[in-house]
PDB file of C-alpha atoms in Angstrom:
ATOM      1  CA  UNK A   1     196.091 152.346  92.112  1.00 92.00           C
ATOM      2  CA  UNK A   2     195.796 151.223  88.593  1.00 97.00           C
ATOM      3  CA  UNK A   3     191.864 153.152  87.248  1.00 98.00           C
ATOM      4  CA  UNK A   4     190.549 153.326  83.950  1.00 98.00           C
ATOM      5  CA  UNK A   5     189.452 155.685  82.292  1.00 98.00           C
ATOM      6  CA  UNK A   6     188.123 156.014  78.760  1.00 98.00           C
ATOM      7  CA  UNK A   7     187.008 159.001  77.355  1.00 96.00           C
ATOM      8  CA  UNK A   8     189.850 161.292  77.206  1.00 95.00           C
ATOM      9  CA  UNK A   9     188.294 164.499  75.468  1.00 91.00           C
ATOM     10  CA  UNK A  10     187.659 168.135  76.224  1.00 89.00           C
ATOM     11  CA  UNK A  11     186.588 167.083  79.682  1.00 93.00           C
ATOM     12  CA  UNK A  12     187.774 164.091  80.353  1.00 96.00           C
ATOM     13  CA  UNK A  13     191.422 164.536  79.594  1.00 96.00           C
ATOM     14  CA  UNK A  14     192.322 166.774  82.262  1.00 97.00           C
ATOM     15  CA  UNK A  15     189.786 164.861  84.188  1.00 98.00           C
ATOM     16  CA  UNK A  16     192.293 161.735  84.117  1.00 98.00           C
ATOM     17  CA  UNK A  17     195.037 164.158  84.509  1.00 98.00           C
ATOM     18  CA  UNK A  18     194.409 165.409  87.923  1.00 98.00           C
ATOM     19  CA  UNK A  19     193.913 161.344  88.703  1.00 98.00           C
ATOM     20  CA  UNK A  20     197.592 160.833  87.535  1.00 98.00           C
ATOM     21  CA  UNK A  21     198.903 163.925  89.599  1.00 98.00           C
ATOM     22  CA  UNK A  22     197.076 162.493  92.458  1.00 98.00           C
ATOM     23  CA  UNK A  23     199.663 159.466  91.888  1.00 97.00           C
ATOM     24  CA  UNK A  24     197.216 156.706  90.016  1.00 98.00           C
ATOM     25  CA  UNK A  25     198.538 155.105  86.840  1.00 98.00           C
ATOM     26  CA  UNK A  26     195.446 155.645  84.582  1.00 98.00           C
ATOM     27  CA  UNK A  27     194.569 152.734  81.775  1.00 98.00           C
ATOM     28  CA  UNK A  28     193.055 153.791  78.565  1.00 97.00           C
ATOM     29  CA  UNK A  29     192.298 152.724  74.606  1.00 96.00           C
ATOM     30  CA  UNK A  30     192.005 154.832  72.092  1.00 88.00           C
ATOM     31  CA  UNK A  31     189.360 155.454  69.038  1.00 76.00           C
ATOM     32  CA  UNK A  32     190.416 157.453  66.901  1.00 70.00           C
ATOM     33  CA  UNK A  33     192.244 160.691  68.508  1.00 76.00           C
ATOM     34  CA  UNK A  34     196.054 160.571  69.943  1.00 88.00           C
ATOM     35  CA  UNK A  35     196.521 160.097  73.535  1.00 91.00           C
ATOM     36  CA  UNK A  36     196.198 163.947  74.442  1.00 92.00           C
ATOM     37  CA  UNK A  37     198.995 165.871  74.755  1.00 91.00           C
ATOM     38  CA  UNK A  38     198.302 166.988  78.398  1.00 91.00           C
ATOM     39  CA  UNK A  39     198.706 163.399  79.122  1.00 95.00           C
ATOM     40  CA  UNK A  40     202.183 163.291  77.747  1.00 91.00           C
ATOM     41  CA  UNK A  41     204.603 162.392  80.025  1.00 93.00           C
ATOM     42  CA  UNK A  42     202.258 161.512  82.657  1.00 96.00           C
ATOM     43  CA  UNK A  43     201.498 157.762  84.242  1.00 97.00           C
ATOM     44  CA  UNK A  44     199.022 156.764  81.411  1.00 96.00           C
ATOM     45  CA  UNK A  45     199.266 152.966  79.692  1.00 96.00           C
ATOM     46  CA  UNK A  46     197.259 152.682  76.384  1.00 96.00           C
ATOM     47  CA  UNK A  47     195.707 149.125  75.695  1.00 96.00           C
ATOM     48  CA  UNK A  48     193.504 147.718  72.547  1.00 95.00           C
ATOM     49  CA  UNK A  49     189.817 147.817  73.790  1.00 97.00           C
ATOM     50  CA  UNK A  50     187.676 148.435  77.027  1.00 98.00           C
ATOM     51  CA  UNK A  51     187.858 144.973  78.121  1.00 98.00           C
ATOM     52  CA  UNK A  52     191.909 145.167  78.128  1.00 98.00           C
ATOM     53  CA  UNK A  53     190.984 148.796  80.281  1.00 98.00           C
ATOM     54  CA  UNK A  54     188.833 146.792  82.758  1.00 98.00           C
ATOM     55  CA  UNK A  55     191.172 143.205  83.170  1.00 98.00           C
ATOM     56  CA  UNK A  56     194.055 145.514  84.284  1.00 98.00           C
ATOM     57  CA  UNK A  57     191.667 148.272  86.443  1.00 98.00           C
ATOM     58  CA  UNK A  58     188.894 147.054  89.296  1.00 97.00           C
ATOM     59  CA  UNK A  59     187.915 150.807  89.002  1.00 98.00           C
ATOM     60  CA  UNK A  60     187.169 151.939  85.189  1.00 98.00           C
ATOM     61  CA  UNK A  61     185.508 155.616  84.232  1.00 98.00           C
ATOM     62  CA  UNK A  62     183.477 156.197  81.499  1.00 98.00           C
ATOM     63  CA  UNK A  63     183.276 159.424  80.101  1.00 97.00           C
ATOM     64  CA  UNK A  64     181.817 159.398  76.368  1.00 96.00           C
ATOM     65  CA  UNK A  65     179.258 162.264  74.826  1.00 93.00           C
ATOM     66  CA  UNK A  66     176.471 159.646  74.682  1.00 94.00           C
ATOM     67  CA  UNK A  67     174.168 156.737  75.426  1.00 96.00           C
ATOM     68  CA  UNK A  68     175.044 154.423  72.249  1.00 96.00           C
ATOM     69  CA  UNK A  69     178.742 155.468  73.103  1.00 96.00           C
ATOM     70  CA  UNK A  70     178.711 154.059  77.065  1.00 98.00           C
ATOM     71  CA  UNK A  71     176.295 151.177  76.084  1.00 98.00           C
ATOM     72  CA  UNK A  72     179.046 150.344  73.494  1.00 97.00           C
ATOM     73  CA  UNK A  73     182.081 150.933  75.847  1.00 98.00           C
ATOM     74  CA  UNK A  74     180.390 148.919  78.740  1.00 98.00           C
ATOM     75  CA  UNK A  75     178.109 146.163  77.028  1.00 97.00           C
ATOM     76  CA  UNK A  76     179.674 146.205  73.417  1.00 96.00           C
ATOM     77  CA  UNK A  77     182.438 143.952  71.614  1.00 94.00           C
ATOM     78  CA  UNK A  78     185.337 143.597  73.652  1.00 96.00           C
ATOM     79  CA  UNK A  79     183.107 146.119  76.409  1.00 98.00           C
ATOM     80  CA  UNK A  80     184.037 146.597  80.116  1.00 98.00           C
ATOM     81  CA  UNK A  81     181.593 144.408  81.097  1.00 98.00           C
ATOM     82  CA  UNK A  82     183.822 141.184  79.940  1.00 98.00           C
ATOM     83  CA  UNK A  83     185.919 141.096  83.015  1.00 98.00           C
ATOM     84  CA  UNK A  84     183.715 143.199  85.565  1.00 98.00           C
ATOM     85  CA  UNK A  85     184.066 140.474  88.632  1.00 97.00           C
ATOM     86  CA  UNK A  86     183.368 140.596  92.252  1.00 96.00           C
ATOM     87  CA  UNK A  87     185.103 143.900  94.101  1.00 94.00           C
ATOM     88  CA  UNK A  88     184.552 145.858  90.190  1.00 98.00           C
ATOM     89  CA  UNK A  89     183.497 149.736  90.014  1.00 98.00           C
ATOM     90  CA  UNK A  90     182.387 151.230  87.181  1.00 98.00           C
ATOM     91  CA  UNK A  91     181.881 154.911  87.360  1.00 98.00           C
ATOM     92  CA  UNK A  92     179.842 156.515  84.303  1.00 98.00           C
ATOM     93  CA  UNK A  93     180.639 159.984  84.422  1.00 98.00           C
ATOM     94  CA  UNK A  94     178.959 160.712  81.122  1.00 97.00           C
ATOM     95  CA  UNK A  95     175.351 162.590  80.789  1.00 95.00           C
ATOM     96  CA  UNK A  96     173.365 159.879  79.545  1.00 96.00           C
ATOM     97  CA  UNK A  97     169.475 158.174  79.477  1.00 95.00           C
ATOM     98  CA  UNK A  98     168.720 157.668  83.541  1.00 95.00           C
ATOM     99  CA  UNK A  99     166.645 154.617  81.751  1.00 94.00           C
ATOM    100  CA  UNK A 100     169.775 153.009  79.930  1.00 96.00           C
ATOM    101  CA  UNK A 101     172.174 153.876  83.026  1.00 97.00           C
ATOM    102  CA  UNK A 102     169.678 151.157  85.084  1.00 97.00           C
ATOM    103  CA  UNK A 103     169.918 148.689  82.297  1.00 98.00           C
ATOM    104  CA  UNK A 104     173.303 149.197  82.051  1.00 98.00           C
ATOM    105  CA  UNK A 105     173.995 148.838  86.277  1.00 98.00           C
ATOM    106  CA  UNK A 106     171.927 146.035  86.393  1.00 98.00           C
ATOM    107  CA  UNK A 107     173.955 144.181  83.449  1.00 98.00           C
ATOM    108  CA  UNK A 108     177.240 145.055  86.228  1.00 98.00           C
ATOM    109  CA  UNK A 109     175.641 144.244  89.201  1.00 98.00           C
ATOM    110  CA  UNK A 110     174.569 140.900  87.538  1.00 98.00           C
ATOM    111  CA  UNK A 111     178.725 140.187  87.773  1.00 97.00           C
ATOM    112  CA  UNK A 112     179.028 141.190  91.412  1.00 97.00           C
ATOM    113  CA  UNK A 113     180.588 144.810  90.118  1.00 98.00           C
ATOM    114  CA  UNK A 114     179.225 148.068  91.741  1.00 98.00           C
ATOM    115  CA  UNK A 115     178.158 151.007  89.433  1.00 98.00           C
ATOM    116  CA  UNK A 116     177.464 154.383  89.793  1.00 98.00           C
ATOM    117  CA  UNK A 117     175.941 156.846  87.388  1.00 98.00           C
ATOM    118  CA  UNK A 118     178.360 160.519  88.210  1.00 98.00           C
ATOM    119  CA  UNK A 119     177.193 162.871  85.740  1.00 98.00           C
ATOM    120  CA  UNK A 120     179.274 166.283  86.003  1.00 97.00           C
ATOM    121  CA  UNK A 121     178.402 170.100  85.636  1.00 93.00           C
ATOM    122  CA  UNK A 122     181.192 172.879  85.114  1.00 90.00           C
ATOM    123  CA  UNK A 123     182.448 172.236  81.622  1.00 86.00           C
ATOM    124  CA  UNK A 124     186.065 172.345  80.324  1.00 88.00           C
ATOM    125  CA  UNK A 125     186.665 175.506  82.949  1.00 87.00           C
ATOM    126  CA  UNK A 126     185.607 172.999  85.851  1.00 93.00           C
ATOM    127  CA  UNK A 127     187.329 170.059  84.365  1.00 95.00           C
ATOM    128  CA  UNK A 128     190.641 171.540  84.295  1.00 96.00           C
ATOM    129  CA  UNK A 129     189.932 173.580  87.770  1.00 97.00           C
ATOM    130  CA  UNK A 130     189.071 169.907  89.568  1.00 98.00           C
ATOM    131  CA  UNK A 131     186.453 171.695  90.655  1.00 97.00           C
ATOM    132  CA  UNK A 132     183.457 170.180  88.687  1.00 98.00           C
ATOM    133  CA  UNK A 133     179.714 169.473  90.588  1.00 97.00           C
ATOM    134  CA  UNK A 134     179.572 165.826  90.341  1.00 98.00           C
ATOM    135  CA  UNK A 135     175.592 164.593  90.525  1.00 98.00           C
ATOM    136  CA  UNK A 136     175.564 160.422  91.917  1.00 98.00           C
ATOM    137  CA  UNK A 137     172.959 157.687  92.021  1.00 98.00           C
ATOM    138  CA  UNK A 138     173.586 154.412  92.830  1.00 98.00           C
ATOM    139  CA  UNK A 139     174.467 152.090  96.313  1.00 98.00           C
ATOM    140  CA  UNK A 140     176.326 153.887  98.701  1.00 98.00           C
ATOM    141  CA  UNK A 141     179.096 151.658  98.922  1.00 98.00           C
ATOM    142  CA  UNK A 142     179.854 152.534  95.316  1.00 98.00           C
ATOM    143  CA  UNK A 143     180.019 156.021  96.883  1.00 98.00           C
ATOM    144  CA  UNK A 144     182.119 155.538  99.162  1.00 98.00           C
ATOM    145  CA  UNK A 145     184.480 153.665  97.107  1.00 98.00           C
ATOM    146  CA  UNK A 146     184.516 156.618  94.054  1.00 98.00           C
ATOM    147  CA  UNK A 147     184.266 159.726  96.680  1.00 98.00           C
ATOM    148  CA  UNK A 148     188.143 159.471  97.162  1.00 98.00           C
ATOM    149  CA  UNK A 149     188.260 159.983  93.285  1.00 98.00           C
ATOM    150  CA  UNK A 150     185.542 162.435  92.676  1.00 98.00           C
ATOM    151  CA  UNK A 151     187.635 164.477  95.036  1.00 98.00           C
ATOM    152  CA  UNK A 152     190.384 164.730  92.975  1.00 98.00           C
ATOM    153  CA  UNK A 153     188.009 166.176  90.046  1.00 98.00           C
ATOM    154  CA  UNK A 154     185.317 167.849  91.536  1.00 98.00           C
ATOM    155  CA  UNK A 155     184.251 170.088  94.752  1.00 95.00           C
ATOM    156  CA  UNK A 156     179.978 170.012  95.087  1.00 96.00           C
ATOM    157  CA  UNK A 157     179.697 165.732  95.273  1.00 98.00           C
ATOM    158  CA  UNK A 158     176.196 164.753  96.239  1.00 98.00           C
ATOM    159  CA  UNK A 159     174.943 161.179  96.186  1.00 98.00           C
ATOM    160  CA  UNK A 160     171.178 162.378  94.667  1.00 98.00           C
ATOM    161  CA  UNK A 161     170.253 158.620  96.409  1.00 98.00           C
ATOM    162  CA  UNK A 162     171.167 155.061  96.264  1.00 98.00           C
ATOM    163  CA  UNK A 163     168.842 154.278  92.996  1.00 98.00           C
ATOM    164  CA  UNK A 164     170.786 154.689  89.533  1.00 98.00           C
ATOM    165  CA  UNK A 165     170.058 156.522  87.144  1.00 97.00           C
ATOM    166  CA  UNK A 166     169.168 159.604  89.596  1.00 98.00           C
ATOM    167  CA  UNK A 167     172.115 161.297  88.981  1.00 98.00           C
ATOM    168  CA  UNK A 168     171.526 161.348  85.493  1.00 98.00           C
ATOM    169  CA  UNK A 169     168.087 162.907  86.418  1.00 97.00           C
ATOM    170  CA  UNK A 170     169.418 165.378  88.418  1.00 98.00           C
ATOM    171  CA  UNK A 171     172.204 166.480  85.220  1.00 97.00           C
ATOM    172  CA  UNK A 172     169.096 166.482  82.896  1.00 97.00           C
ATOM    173  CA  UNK A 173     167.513 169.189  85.559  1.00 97.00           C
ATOM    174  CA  UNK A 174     170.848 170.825  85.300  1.00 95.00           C
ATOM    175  CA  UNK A 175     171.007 171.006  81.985  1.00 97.00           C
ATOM    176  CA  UNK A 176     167.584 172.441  81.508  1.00 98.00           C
ATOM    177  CA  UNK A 177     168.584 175.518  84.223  1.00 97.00           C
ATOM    178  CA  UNK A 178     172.008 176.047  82.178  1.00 96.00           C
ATOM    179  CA  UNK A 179     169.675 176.114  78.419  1.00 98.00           C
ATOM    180  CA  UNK A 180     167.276 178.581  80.234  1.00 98.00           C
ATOM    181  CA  UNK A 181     169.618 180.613  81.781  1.00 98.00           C
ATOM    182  CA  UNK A 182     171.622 181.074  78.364  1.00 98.00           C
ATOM    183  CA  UNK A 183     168.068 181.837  76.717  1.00 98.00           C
ATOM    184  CA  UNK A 184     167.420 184.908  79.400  1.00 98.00           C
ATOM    185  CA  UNK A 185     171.436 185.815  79.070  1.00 98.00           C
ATOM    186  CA  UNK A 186     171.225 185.730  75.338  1.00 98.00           C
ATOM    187  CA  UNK A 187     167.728 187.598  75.012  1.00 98.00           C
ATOM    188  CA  UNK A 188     168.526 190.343  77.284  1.00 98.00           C
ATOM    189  CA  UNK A 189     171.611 191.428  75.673  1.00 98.00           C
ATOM    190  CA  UNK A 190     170.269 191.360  71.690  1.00 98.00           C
ATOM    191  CA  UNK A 191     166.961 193.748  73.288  1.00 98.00           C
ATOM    192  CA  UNK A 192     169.724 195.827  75.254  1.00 98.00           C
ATOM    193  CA  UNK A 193     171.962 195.803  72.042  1.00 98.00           C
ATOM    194  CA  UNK A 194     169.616 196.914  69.560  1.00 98.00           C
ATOM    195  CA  UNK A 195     168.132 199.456  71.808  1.00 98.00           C
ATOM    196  CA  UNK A 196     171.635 201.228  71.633  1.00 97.00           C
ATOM    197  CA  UNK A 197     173.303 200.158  74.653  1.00 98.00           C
ATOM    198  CA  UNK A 198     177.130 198.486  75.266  1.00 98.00           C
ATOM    199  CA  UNK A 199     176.288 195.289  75.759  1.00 98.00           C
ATOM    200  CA  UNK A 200     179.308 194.901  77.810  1.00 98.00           C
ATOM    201  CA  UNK A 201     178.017 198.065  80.047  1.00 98.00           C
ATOM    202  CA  UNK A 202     174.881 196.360  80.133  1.00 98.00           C
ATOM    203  CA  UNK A 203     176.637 193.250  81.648  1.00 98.00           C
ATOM    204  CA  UNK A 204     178.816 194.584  84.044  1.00 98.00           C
ATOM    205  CA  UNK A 205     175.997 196.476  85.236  1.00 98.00           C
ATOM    206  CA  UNK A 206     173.806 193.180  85.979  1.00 98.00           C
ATOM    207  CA  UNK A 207     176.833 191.389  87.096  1.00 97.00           C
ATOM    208  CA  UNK A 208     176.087 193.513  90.575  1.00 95.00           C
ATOM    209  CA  UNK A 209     172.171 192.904  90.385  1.00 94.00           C
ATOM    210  CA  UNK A 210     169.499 189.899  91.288  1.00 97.00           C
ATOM    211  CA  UNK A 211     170.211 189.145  87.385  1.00 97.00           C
ATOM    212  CA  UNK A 212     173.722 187.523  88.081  1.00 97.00           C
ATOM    213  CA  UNK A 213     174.649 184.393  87.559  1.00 96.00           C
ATOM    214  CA  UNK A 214     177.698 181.904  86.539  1.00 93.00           C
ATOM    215  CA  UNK A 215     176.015 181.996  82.797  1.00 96.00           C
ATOM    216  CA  UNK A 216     175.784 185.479  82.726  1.00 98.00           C
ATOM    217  CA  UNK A 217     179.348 186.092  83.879  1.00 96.00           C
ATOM    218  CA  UNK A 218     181.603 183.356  81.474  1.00 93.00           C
ATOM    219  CA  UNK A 219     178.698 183.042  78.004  1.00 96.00           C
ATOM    220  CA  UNK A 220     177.564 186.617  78.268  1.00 97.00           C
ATOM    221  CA  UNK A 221     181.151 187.760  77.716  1.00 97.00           C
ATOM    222  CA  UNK A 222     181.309 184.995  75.470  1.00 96.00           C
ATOM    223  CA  UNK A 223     178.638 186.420  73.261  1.00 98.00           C
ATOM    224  CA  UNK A 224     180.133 189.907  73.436  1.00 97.00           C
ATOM    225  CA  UNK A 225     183.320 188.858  72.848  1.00 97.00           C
ATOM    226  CA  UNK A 226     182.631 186.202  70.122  1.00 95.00           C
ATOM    227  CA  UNK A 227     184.104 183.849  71.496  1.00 93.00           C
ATOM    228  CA  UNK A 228     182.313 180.678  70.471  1.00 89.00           C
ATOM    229  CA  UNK A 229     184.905 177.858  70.735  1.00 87.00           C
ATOM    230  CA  UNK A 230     183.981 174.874  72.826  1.00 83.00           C
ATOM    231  CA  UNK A 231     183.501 175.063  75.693  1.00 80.00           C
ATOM    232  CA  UNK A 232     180.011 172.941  75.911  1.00 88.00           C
ATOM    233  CA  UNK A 233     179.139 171.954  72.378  1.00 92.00           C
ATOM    234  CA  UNK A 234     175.773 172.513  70.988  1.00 97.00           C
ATOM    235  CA  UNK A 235     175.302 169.118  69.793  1.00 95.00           C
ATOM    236  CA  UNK A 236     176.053 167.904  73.256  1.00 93.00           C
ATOM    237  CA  UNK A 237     173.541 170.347  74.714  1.00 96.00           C
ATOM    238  CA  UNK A 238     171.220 169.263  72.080  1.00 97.00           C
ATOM    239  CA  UNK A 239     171.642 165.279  73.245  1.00 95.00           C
ATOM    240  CA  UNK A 240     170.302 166.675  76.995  1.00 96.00           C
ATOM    241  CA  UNK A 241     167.859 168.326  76.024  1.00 97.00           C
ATOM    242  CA  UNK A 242     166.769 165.614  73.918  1.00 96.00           C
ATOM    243  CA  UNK A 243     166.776 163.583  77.313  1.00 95.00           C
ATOM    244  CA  UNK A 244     164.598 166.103  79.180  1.00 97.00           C
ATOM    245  CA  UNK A 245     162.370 166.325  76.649  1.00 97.00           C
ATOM    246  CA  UNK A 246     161.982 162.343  75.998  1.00 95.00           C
ATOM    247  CA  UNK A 247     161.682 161.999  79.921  1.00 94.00           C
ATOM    248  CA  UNK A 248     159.602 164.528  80.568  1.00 96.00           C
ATOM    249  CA  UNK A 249     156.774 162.810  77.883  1.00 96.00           C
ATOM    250  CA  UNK A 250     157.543 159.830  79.754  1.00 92.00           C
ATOM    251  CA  UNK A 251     156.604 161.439  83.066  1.00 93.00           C
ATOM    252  CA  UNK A 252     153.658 163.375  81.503  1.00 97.00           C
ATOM    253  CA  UNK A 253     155.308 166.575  82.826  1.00 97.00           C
ATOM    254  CA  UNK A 254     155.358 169.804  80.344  1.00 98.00           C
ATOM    255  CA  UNK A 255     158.602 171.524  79.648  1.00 98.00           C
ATOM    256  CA  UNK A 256     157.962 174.537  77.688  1.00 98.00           C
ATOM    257  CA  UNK A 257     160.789 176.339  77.939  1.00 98.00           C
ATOM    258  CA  UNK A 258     163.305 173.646  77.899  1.00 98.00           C
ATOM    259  CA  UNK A 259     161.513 172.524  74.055  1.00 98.00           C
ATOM    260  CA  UNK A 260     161.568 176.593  72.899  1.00 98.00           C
ATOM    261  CA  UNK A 261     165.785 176.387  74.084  1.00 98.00           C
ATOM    262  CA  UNK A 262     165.858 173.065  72.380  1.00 98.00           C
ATOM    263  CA  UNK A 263     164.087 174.545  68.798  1.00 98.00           C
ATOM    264  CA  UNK A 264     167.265 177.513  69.165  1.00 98.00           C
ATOM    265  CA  UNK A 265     169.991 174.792  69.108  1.00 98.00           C
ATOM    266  CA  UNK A 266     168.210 173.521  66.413  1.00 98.00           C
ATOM    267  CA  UNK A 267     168.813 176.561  64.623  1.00 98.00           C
ATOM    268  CA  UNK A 268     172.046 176.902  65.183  1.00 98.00           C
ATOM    269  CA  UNK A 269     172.962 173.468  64.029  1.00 98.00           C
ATOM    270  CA  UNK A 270     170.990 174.251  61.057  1.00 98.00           C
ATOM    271  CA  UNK A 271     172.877 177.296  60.524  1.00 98.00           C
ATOM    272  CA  UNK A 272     176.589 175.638  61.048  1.00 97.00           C
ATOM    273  CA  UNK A 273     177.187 176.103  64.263  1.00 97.00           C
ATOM    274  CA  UNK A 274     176.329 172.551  65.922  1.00 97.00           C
ATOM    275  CA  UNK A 275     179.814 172.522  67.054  1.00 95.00           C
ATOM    276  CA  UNK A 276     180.322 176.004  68.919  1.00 95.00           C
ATOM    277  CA  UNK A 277     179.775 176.813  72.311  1.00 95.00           C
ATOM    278  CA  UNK A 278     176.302 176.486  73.398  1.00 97.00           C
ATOM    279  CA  UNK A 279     176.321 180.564  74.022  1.00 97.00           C
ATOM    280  CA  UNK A 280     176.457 180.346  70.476  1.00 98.00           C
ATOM    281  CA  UNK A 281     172.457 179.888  71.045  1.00 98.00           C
ATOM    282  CA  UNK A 282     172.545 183.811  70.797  1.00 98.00           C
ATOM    283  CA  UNK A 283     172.919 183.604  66.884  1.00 98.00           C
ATOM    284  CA  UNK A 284     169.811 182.259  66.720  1.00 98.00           C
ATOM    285  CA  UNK A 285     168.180 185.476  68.621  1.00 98.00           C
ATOM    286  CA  UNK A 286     170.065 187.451  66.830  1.00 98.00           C
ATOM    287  CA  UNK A 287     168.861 186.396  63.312  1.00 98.00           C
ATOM    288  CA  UNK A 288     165.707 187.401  64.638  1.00 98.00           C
ATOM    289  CA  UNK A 289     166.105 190.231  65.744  1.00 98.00           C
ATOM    290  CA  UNK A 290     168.409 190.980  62.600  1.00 98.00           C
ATOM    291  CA  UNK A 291     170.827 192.149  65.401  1.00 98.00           C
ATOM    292  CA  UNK A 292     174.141 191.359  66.563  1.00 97.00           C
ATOM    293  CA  UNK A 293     175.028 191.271  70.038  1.00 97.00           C
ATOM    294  CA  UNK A 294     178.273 192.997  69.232  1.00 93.00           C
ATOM    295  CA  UNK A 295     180.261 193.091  65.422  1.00 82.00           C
TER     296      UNK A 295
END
């Protein structure tokens, strides 16, 4: 069938990809960036604006880096929400405010469209795997309509319940446990480092302990390595935590460690590096420590 999708960039390129292998012919517009060249040569029509996306598409995707970006995609000039209509889906796969995704579902539901808020975890490794954890809230007819699709992309789908905005909440929590776990990675290898050890002994070592993890496998031998190209940007990982933190004042709830992760990004961005990988967060340990990791 004919589904749009807008957002086509680190993730969500080969994200509409694996929809056009699957056999749909995807609908997009552009900002500023070239249609990308994975898509070449693939099913993919490019139209003017969002509303074009959604008059051609009763299923459109959103997948944009932030709230002001969906809110102008959906409720904006020439926005999806023009020609949203009885039978509609609109599927927000970005990491966004859980408070603006219920604004925002209300605003469709208000035109007899369904929307679900389907947050995803697994970064530009997942995206181009189709094997991404895809976090849902919203009815479960909306579900059951996008779980043929999410299928294509992803592997772990859970519908966290029928209320929007609680997958959002759920891919906040997830992005608190992936800044945390980057913290621990990061900290353990600048003390094993400039105690004398191979960092990269020191890994492969903990890979076979209680201490391993998915973070400590691909962003520890991304801070060995030096390998700091995108990845996860820090400026996106920044916007989260921003979210977590915001919410959590909301909710009265104290997040310690989520504000000391945030206050590294911050350093890093302040030092340059607001677009690397967020394992760049290690530069910031390593300052203090007046350490690298590895040269």
């Amino acid at each position: 069938m004919n589904i749009g999708f807008i957002g086509l960039g680190v993730m969500g390129a080969p994200m509409a990809g694996h929809l056009a292998d699957a056999g749909h012919t995807i609908f997009t517009c552009l900002n500023r960036s070239p249609l990308p060249d994975e898509l070449s040569g693939k099913a993919v029509e490019v139209v003017g604006s969002p509303a074009e996306v959604a008059a051609h598409c009763d299923t459109v995707i959103v997948m944009v880096p932030d709230t002001p970006d969906v809110e102008r995609v959906i409720t904006g000039e020439n926005g999806v929400l023009i020609n949203v209509h009885e039978g509609s889906l609109v599927i927000d796969m970005s990491s966004i405010s859980p408070i603006a995704t219920q604004e925002l579902a209300a605003q469709v539901t208000a035109k007899g469209g369904l929307y679900i808020d389907a947050p995803v975890s697994g970064g530009e490794v997942g995206a181009k795997a189709a094997s991404l954890t895809i976090m849902c809230g919203g009815p479960q007819a909306a579900f059951d309509q996008a779980k043929p699709l999410f299928e294509v992309m992803g592997k772990n789908i859970t519908l966290i319940s029928e209320s929007n905005g609680t997958g959002q909440t759920c891919k906040i929590a997830n992005q608190i446990i992936v800044a945390l776990n980057i913290e621990a990675v990061a900290e353990a290898l600048v003390f094993a480092s400039k105690a004398g050890c191979d960092p990269a002994k020191v890994r492969e070592a903990l890979m076979g302990g209680l201490a391993t993890s998915r973070i400590l496998e691909v962003h520890g031998e991304r801070m060995i390595k030096r390998t700091m190209d995108p990845g996860f940007r820090i400026n996106l990982h920044q916007k989260d935590l921003n979210l977590a933190l915001s919410s959590a004042k909301a909710l009265g709830v104290s997040l310690p460690n989520t504000a000391t992760a945030q206050e590294l990004f911050n350093s890093c961005a302040a030092h340059g590096g607001a677009n690397d990988d967020h394992s760049g967060m290690v530069k910031a340990l390593e300052r203090m420590a007046n350490h690298p990791v590895a040269e």
